[in-house]
Each structure stands twice: as C-alpha cells, then as structure tokens.
mmCIF file with all atom_site columns, C-alpha atoms in Angstrom:
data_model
loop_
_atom_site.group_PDB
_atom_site.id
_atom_site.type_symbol
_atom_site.label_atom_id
_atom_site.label_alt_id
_atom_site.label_comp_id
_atom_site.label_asym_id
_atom_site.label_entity_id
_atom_site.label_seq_id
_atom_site.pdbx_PDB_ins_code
_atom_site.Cartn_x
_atom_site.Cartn_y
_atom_site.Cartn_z
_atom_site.occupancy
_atom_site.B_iso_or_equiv
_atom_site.pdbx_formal_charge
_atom_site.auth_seq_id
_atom_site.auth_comp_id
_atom_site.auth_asym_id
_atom_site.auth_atom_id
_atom_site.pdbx_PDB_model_num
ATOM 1  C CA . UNK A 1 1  ? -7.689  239.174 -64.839 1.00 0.00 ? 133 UNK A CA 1
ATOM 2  C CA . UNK A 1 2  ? -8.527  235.630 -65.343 1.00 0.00 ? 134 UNK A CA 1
ATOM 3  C CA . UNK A 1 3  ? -11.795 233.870 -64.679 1.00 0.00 ? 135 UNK A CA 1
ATOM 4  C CA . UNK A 1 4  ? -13.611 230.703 -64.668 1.00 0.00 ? 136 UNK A CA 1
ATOM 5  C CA . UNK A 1 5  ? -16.199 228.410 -64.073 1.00 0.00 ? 137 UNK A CA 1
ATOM 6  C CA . UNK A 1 6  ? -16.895 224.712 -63.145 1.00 0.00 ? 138 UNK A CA 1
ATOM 7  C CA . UNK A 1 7  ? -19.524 222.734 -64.454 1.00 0.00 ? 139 UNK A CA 1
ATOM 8  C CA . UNK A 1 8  ? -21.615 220.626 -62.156 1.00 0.00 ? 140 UNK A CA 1
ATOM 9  C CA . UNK A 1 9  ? -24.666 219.034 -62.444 1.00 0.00 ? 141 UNK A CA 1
ATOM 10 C CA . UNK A 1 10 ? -27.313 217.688 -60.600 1.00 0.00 ? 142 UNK A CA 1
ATOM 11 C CA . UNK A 1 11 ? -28.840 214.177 -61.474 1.00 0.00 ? 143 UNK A CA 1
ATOM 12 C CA . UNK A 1 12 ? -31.939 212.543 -59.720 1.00 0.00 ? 144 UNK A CA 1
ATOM 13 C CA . UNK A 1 13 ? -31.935 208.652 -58.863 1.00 0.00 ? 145 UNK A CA 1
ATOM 14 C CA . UNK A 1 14 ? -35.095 207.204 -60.138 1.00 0.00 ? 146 UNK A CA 1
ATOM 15 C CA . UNK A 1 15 ? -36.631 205.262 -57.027 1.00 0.00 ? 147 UNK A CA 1
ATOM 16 C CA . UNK A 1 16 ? -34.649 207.837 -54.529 1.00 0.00 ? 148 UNK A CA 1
ATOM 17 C CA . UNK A 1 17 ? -35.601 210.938 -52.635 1.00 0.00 ? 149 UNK A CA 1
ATOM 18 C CA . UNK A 1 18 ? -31.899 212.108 -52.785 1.00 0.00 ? 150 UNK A CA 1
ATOM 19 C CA . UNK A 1 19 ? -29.920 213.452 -55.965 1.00 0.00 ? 151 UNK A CA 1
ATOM 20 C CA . UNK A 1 20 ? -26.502 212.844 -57.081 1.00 0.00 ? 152 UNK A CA 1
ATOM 21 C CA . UNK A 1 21 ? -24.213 216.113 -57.942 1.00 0.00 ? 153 UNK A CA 1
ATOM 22 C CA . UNK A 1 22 ? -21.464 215.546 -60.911 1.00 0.00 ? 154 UNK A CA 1
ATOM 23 C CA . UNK A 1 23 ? -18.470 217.404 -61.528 1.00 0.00 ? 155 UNK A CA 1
ATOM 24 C CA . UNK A 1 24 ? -18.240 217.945 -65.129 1.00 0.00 ? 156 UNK A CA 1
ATOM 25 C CA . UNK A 1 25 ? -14.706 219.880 -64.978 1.00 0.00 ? 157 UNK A CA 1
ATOM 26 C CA . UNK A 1 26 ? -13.871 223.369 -65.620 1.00 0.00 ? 158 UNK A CA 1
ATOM 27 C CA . UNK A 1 27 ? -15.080 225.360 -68.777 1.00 0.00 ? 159 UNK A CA 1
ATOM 28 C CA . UNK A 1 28 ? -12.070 227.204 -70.452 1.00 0.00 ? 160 UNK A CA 1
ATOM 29 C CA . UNK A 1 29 ? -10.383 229.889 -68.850 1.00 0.00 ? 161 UNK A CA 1
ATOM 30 C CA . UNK A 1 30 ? -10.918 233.726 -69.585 1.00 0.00 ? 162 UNK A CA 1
ATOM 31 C CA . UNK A 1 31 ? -7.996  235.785 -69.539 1.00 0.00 ? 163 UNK A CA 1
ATOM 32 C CA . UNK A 1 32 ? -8.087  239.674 -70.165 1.00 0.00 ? 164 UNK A CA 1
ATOM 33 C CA . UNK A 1 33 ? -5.374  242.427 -69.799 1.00 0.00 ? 165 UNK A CA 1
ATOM 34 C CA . UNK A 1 34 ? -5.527  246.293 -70.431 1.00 0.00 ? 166 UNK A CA 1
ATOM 35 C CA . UNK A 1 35 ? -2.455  248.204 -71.973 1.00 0.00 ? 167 UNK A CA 1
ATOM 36 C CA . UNK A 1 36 ? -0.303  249.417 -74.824 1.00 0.00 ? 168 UNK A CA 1
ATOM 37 C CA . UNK A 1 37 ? 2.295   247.606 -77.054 1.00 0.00 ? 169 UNK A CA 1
ATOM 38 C CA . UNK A 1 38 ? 4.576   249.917 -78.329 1.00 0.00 ? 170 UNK A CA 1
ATOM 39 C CA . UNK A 1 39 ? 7.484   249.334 -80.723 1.00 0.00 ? 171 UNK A CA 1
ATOM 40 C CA . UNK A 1 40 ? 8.597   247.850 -83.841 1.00 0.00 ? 172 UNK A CA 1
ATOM 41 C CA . UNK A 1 41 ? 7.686   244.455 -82.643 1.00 0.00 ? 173 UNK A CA 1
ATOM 42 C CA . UNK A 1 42 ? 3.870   245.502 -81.812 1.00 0.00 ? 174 UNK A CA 1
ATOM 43 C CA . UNK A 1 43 ? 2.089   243.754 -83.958 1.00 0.00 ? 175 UNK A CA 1
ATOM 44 C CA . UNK A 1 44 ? 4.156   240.648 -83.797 1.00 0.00 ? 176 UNK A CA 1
ATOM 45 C CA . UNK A 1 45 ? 3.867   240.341 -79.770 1.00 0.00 ? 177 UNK A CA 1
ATOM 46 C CA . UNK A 1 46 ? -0.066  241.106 -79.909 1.00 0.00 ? 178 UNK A CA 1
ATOM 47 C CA . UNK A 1 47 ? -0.242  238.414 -82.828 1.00 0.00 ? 179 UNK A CA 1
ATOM 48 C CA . UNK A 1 48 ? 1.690   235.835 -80.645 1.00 0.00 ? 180 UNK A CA 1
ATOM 49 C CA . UNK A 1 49 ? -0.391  236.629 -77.292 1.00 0.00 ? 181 UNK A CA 1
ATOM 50 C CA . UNK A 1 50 ? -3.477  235.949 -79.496 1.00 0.00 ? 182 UNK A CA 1
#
C-alpha cells in the first residue's frame, strides 16, 4: 500500500477578515508490502528494496 499526505496551511492577513491557505507540498511517501523472500538471493533483494 502506499500513502501520503499534503501539507497546507492556513495564514491570516493582518487588517483582513479572510485567510490565505498555502500549499506546502507533499510529505514523503509511505510504502508497505506483506510477503516472503525466498532463495539464495533473500537477503540481497530485501537489502536493495530497503
């Protein structure tokens, strides 16, 4: 699965009744799996998904 979030702020105008929302960007994705490496070559492949 992979998740994520957006950062966004909200800044207030001195002198205004309205606000102004900013778009920061997106924070770093999460990804996850579940599941077995099997093989000679195990510990390589998990070492080269980290």
């Amino acid at each position: 699965s992979i998740s994520g979030r957006r950062r966004i702020v909200e800044l207030r105008v001195p002198g205004s009744e309205k606000n102004v929302f900013q778009d920061l960007g997106r924070e770093p994705f999460t990804i996850s799996f579940e599941g077995e490496l099997v093989g000679s070559r195990a510990i390589e492949t998990l070492e080269e998904l980290r």
